[in-house]
Coordinates of C-alpha atoms and ligand atoms in Angstrom, one line a residue:
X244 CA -69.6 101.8 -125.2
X245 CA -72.4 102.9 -123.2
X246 CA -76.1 102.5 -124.3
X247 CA -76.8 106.5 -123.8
X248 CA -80.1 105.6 -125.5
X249 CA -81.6 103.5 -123.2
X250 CA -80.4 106.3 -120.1
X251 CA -82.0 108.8 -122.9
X252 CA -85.5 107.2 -122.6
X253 CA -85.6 106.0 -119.3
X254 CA -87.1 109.0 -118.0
X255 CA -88.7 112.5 -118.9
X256 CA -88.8 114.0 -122.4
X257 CA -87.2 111.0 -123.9
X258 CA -89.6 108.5 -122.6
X259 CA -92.5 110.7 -123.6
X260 CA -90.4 111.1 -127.1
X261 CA -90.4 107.4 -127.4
X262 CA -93.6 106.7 -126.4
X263 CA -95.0 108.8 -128.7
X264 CA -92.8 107.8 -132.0
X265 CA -93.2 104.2 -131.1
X266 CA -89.4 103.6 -130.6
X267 CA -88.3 101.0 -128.4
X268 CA -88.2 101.6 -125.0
X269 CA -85.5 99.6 -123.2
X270 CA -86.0 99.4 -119.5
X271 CA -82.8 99.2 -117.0
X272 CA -83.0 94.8 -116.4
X273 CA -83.0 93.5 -112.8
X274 CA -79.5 92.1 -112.1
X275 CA -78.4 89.9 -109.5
X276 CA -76.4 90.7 -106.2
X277 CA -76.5 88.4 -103.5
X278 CA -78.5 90.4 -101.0
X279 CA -81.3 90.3 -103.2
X280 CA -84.3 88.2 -102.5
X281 CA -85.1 85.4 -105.3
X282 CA -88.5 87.5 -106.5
X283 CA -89.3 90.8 -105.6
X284 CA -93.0 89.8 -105.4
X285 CA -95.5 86.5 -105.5
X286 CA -94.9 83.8 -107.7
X287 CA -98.1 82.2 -109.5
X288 CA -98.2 78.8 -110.4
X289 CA -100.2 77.8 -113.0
X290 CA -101.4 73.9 -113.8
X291 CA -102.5 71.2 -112.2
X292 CA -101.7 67.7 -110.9
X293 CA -98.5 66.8 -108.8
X294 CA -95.8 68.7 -110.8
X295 CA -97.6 72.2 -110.5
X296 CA -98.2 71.2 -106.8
X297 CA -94.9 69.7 -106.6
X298 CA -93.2 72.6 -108.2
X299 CA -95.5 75.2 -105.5
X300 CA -94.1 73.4 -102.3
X301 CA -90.6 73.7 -103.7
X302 CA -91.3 77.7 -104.4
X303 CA -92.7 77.5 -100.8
X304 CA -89.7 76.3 -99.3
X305 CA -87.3 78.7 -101.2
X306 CA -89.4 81.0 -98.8
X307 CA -91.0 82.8 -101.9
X308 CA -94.7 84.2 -101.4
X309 CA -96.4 81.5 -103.9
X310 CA -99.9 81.5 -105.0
X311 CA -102.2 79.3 -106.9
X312 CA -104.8 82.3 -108.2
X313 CA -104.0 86.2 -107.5
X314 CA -106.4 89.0 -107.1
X315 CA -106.7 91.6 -110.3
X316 CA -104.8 94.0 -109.5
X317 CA -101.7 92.8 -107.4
X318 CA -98.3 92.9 -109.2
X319 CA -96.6 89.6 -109.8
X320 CA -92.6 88.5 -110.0
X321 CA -93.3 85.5 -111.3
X322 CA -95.4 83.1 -113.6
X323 CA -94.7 79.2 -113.5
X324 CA -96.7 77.3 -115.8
X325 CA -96.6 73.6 -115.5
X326 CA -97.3 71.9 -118.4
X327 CA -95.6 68.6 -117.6
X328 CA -99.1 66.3 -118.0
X329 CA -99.8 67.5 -121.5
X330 CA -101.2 64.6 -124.0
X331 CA -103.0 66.9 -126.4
X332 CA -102.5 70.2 -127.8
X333 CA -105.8 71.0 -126.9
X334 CA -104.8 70.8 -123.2
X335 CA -102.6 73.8 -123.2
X336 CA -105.3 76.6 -123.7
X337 CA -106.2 76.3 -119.7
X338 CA -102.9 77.5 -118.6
X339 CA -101.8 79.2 -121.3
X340 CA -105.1 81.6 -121.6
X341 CA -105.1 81.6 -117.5
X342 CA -101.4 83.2 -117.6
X343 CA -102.4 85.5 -120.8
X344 CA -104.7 86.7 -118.2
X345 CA -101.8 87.9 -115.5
X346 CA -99.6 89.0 -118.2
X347 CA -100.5 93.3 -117.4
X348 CA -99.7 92.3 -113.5
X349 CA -96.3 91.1 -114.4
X350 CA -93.5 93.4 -112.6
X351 CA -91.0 95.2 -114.7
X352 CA -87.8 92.3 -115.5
X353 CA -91.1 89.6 -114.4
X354 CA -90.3 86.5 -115.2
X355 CA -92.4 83.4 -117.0
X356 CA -91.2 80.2 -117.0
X357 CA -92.7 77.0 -118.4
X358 CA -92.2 73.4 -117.0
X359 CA -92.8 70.4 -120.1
X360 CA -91.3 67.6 -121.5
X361 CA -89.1 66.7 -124.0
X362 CA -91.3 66.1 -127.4
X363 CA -89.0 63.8 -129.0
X364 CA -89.2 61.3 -126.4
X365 CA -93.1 61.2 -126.8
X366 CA -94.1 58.2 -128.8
X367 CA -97.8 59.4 -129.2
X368 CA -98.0 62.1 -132.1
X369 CA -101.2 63.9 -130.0
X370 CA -98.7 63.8 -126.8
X371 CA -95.3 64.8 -129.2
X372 CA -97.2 67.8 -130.5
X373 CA -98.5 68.9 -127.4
X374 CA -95.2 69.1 -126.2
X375 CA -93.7 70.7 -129.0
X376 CA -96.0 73.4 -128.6
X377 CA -95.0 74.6 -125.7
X378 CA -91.9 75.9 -127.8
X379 CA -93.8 77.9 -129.8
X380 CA -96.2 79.6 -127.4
X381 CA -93.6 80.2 -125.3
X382 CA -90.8 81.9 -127.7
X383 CA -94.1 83.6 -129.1
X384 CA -95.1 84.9 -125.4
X385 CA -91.3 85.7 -125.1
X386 CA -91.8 88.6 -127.9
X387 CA -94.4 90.1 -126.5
X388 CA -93.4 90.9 -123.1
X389 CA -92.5 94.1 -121.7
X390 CA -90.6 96.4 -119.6
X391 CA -87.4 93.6 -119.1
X392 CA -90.0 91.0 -118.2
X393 CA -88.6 87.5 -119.4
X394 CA -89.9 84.0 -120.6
X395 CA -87.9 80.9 -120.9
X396 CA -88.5 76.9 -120.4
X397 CA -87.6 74.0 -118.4
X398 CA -87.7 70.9 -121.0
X399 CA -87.5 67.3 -119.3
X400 CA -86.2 64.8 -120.4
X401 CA -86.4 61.2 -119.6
X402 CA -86.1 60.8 -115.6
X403 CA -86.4 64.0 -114.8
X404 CA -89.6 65.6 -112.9
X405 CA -91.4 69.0 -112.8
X406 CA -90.4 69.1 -108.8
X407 CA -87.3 67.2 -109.2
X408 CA -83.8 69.0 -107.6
X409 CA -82.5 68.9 -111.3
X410 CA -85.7 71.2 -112.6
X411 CA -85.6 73.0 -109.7
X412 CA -81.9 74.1 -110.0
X413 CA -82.9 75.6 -113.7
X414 CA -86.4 76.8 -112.9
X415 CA -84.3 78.5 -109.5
X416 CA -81.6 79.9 -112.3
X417 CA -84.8 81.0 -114.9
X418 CA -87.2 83.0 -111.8
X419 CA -83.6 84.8 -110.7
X420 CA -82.3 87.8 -111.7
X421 CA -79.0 85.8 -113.0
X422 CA -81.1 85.3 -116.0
X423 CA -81.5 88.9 -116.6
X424 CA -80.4 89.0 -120.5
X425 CA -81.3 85.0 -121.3
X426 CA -84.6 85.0 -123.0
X427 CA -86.6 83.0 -125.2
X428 CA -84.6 79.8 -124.4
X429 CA -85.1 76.4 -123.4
X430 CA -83.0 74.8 -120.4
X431 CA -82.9 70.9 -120.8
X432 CA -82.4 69.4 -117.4
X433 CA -82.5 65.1 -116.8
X434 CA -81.8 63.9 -113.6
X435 CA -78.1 64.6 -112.6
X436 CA -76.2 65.7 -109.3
X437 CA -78.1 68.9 -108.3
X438 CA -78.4 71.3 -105.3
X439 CA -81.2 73.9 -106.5
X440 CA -80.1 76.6 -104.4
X441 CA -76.6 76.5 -103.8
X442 CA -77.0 79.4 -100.9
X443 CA -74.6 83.0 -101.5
X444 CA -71.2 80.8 -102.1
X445 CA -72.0 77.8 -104.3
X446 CA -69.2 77.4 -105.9
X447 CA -67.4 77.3 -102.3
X448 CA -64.5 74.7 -102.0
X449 CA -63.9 74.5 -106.4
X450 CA -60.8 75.7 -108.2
X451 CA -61.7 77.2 -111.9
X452 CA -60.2 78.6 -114.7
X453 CA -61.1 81.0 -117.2
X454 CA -58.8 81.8 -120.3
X455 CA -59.3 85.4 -121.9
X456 CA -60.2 87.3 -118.4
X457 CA -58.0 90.2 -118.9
X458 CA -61.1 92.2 -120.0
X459 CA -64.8 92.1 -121.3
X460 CA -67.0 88.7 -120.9
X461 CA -63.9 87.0 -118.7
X462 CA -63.6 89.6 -116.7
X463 CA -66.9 89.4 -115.6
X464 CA -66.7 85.4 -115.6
X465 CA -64.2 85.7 -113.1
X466 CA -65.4 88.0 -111.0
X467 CA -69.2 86.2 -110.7
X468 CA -66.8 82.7 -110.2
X469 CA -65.0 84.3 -107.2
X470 CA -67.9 86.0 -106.1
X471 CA -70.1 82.7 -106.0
X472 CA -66.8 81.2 -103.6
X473 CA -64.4 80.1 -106.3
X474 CA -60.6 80.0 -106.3
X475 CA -60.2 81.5 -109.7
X476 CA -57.1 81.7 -112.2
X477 CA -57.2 84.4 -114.6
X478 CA -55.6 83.3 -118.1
X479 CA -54.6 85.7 -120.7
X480 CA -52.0 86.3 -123.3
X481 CA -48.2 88.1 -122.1
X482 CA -49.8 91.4 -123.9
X483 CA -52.5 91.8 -122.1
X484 CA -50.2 91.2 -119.0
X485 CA -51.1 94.3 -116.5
X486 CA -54.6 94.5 -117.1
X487 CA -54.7 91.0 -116.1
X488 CA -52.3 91.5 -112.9
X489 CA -55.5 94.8 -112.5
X490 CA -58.2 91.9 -113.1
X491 CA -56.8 89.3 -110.8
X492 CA -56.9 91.4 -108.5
X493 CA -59.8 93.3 -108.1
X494 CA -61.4 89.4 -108.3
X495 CA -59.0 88.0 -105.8
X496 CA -57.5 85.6 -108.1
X497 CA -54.4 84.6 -109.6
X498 CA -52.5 85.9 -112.8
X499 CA -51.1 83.5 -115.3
X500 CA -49.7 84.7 -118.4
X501 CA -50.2 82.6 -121.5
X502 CA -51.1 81.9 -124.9
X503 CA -54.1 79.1 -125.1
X504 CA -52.7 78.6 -128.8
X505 CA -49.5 77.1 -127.6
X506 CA -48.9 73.3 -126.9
X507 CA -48.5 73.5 -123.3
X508 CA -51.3 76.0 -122.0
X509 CA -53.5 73.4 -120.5
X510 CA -50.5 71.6 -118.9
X511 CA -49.0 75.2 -117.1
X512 CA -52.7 75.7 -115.7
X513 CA -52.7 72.0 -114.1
X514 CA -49.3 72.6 -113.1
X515 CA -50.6 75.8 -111.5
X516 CA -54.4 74.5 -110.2
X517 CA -51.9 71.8 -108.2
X518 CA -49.8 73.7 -106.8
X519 CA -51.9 76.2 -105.4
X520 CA -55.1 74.7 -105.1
X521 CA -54.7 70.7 -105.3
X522 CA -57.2 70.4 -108.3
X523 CA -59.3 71.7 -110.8
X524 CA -62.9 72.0 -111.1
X525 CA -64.4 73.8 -113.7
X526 CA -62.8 75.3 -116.8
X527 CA -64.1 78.6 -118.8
X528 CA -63.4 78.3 -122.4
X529 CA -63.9 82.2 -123.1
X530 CA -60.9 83.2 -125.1
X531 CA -61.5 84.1 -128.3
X532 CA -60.7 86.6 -131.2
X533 CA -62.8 88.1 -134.2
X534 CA -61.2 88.4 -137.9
X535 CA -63.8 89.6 -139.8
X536 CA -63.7 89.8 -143.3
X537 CA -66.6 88.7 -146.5
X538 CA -65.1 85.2 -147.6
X539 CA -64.6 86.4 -150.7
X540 CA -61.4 88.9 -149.3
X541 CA -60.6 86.2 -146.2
X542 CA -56.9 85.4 -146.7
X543 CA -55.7 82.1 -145.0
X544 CA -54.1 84.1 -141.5
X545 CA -57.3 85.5 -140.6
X546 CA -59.1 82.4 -141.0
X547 CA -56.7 80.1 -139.4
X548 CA -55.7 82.7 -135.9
X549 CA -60.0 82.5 -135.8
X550 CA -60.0 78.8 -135.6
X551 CA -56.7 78.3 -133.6
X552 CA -58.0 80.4 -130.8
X553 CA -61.8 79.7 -130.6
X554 CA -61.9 75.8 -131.0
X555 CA -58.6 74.0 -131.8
X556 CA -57.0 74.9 -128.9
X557 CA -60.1 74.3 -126.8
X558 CA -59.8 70.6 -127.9
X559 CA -56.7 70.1 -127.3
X560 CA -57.0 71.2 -123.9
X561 CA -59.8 69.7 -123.3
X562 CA -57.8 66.5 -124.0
X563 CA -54.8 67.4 -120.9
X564 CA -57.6 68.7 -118.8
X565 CA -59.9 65.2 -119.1
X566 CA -56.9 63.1 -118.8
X567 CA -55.4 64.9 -115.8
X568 CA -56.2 63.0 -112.1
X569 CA -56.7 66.7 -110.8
X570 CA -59.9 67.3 -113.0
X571 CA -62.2 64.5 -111.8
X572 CA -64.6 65.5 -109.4
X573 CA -67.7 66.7 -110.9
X574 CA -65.6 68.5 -113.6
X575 CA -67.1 71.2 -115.2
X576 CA -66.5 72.8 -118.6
X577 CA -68.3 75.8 -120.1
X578 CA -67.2 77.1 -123.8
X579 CA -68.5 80.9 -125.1
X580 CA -69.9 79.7 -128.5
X581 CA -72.1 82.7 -129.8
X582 CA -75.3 83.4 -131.6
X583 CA -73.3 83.9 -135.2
X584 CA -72.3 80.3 -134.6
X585 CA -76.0 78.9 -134.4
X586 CA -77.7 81.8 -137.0
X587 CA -74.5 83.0 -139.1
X588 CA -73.9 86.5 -139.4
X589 CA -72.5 88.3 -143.1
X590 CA -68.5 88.9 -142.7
X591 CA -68.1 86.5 -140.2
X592 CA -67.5 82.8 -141.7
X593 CA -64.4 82.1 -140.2
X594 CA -66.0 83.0 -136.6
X595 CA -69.2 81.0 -137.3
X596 CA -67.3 78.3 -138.2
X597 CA -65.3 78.3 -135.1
X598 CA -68.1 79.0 -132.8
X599 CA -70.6 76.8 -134.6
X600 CA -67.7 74.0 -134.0
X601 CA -67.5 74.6 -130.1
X602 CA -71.2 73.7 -130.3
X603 CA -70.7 70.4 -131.8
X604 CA -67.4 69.6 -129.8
X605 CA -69.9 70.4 -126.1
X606 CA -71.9 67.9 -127.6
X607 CA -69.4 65.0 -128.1
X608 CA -67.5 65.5 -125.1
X609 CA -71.1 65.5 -122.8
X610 CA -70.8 61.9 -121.8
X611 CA -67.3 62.2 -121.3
X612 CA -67.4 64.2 -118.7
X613 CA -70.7 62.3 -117.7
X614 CA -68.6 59.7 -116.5
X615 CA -67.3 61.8 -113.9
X616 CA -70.4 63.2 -112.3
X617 CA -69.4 66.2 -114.6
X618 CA -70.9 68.2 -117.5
X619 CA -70.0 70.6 -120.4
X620 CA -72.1 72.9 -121.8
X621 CA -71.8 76.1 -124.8
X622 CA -73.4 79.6 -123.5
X623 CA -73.9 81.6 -126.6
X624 CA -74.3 85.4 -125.8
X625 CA -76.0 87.9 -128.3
X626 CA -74.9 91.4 -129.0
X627 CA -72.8 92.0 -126.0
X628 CA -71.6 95.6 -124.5
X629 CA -67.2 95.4 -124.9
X630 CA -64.5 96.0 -126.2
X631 CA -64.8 93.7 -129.6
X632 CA -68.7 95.2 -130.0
X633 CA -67.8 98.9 -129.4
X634 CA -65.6 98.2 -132.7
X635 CA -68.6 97.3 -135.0
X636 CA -69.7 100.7 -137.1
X637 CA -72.3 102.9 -135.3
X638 CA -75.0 102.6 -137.5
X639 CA -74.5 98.3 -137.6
X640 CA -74.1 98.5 -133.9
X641 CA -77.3 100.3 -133.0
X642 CA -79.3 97.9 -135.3
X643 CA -77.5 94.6 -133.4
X644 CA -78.4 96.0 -130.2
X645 CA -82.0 97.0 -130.4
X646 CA -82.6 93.8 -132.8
X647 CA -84.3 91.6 -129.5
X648 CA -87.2 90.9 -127.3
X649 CA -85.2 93.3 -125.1
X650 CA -84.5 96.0 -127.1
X651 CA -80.8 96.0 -125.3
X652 CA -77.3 94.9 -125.8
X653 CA -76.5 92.2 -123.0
X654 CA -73.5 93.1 -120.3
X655 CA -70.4 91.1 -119.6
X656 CA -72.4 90.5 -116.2
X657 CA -75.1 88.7 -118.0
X658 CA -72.9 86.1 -119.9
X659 CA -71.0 85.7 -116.6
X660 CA -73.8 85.2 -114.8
X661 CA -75.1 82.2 -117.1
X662 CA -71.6 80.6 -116.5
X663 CA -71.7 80.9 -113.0
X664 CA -74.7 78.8 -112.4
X665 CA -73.7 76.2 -115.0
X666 CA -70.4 75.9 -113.2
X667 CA -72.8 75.3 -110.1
X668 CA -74.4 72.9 -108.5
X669 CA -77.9 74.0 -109.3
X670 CA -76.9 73.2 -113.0
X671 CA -76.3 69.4 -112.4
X672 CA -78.7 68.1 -114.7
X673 CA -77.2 70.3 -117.4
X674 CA -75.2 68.8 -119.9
X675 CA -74.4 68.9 -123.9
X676 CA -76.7 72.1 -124.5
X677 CA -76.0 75.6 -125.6
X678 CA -77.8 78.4 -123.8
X679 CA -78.2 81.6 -125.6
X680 CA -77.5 84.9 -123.5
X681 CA -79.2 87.1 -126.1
X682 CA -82.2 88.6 -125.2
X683 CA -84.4 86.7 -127.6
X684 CA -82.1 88.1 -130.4
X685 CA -84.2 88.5 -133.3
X686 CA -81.7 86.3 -135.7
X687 CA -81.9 82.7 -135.2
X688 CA -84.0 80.2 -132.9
Ligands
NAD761 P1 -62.5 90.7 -125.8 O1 -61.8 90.8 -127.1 O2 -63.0 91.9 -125.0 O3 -61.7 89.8 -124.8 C1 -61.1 88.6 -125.2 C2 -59.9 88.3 -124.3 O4 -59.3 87.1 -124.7 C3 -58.8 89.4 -124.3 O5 -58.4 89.7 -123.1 C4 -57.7 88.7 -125.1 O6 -56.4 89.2 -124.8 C5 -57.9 87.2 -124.8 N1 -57.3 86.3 -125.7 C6 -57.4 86.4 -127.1 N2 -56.6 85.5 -127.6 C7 -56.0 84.8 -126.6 C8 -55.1 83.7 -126.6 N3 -54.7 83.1 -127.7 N4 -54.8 83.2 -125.4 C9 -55.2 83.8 -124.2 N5 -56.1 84.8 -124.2 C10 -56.5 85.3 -125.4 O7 -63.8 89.8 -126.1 P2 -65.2 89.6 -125.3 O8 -66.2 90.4 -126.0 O9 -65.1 89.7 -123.9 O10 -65.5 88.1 -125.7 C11 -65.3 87.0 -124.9 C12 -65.8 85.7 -125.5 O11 -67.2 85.9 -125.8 C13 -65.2 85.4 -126.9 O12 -65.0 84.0 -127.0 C14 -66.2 85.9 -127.9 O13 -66.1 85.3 -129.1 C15 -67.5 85.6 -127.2 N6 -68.6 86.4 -127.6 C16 -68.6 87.8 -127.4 C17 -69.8 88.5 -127.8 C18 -69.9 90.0 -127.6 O14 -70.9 90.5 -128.0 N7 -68.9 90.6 -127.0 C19 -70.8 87.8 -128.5 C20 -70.7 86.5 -128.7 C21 -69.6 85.8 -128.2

């Protein structure tokens, strides 16, 4: 399971080797722990009128070392570009050739983050396209950054502001090192119930669940829940029984045995959130199962365990959990779609299908859970290092994990680390959207 090629080149003769043959050169990303500061260095900010200077204050205030212009040679964390007064396309060059010109001081896992608005609620076609092309520079900057360094966008949409608390919470989430593996993407924030920076326990005070957490991506998920100052119940099926009683513990949390497939999963985890905890808070959709085979050999059992697991019986709990009294304060759901769901991949049309449908059920269900101060989103992860990727062939698996901006596969970490802060506060203005954990895979937007 271990990426001994990325250890291989990370120093000496293999990262002369590399260097030499032009191979790709993977550098070890900077992950988040708590101690940590935000930014290991200044943060520039880039663009003028009162977002950039809104959105400098804010930095200020976080305690970060912020700058408006930087000397030549000094390294730099992080690179904010406002962009949120554009009217023309011809307005972006300023910023964008100004940051072109920091790019060689940007650290190693650096970080560049855009601030613009959503182009479909321009009405001007100079305005809409000026907008729009922020997506495009900035997935194209995205590809050619180095050494873990990272670009991804704050889009916002109607109400929202470059220094309001719901930007700040995704631009906060964007500059940290929780974002380590999410690259290339676009965060849509409008306004919403938000608390940027949610200090070392933000989820203090809020029950969750997260179904699958025996091993892999919900293991992680519940360990980064608990961490963050969640009560956390760990769902898996009776098989999988000890490693979850291992899991549960080494997070802290509690064990409950079932299958999400049967008609009264969601109904045993109220049962349980009530009795222990008194309510529910946020619920982690991240069982799911793989049954690969071309369409043309799919019999009808692989296809139907694929859909049973990784959507139908996501909306049928979603249905106990929005109807319960003990999910209604700022409920949050957040569902593991996945990048074959929103590009496809060959041997896998059962799975995209499933995950493909989690996308459009977040969607729906976003002003449902609107209505209570709540939100649900999709996070979609890329080639990921567990258990269900260390099956995939060698050969197939060493082309999916080189194949983006990073040159890595993801870890569990990574995925949980998305979930964690849109389970947060700081993701209040998040709702409906699908954020890919993928490192800018190659396939797809
Ligand atoms: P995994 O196979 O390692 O773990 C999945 C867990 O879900 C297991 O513990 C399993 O017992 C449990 N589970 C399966 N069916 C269940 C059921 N009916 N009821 C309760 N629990 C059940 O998988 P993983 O790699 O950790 O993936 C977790 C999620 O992330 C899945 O939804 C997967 O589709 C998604 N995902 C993974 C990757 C990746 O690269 N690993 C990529 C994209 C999406």
């Amino acid at each position: 399971m271990a990426d001994k090629y990325t250890e291989f080149v990370s120093r000496g003769f293999g990262r002369d080797l590399a260097r030499k043959l032009g191979l790709p050169q993977p550098v070890k990303l900077r992950r988040y722990t708590p101690e940590q500061p935000l930014l290991d260095g200044p943060a520039v900010v880039l663009g003028q009128g009162d977002g950039a200077e809104g959105v400098a204050a804010q930095l200020l205030d976080w305690g970060l070392d912020v700058r408006r212009s930087i000397g030549g040679s000094e390294k730099i964390a992080a690179l904010v570009l406002v962009l949120d007064e554009l009217s023309h396309p011809a307005e972006l060059s300023a910023t964008a050739l100004a940051a072109g010109q920091l790019l060689r001081q940007l650290r190693p896992s650096g970080r560049v983050v855009t601030v613009s608005r959503d182009a479909a609620s321009a009405m001007e076609p100079a305005t809409a396209a000026a907008r729009q092309a922020v997506d495009g520079f900035l997935r194209s900057l995205a590809k050619e950054l180095r050494a873990g360094a990272t670009g991804n966008g704050v889009v916002l949409e109607d109400g929202a502001d470059a220094a309001s608390p719901a930007a700040l919470g995704a631009l906060r989430f964007l500059l940290s090192a929780r974002s380590a593996f999410v690259d290339g993407q676009f965060l849509r924030v409008t306004e919403g119930d938000t608390v940027p920076d949610g200090g070392r326990e933000p989820l203090a005070g809020r029950v969750a669940v997260v179904t699958g957490a025996a091993r892999g991506i919900g293991a992680a998920i519940a360990a980064s829940l608990s961490r963050d100052g969640a009560k956390v119940i760990l769902v898996d099926v009776p098989v999988a029984g000890e490693q979850l009683a291992a899991t549960a513990n080494a997070v802290g949390g509690v064990a409950l045995q079932a299958d999400i497939t049967s008609e009264d999963a969601a109904q045993r985890i109220l049962d349980l959130a009530g009795e222990r905890f008194g309510h529910l808070d946020i619920v982690v959709h991240n069982a799911g199962i793989t049954r690969d085979k071309l369409l043309a050999n799919m019999d009808q059992a692989r296809w139907d365990s694929v859909i049973a697991v990784n959507i139908a019986s996501q909306l049928r709990m979603n249905e106990a959990f929005l109807a319960s009294s003990l999910f209604r304060d700022r409920p949050r759901i957040v569902s593991l779609a996945s990048t074959s769901g929103i590009a496809g991949n060959r041997g896998q049309t059962n799975y995209g299908a499933s995950k493909a449908a989690v996308i459009g059920m977040v969607r729906a269900s976003a002003p449902r859970l609107a209505e209570h101060g709540g939100a649900i989103n999709a996070v979609a992860p890329g080639f990921i290092e567990t258990e269900m990727t260390s099956r995939i062939p060698f050969a197939t698996r060493e082309v999916a994990r080189r194949l983006n901006s990073l040159q890595q596969g993801g870890l569990p970490q990574d995925v949980a680390e998305a979930i964690a802060f849109l389970a947060g506060p700081a993701a209040g203005g998040v709702n409906g959207q699908v954020l890919r954990v993928c490192g800018q895979n190659l396939v797809g937007q």
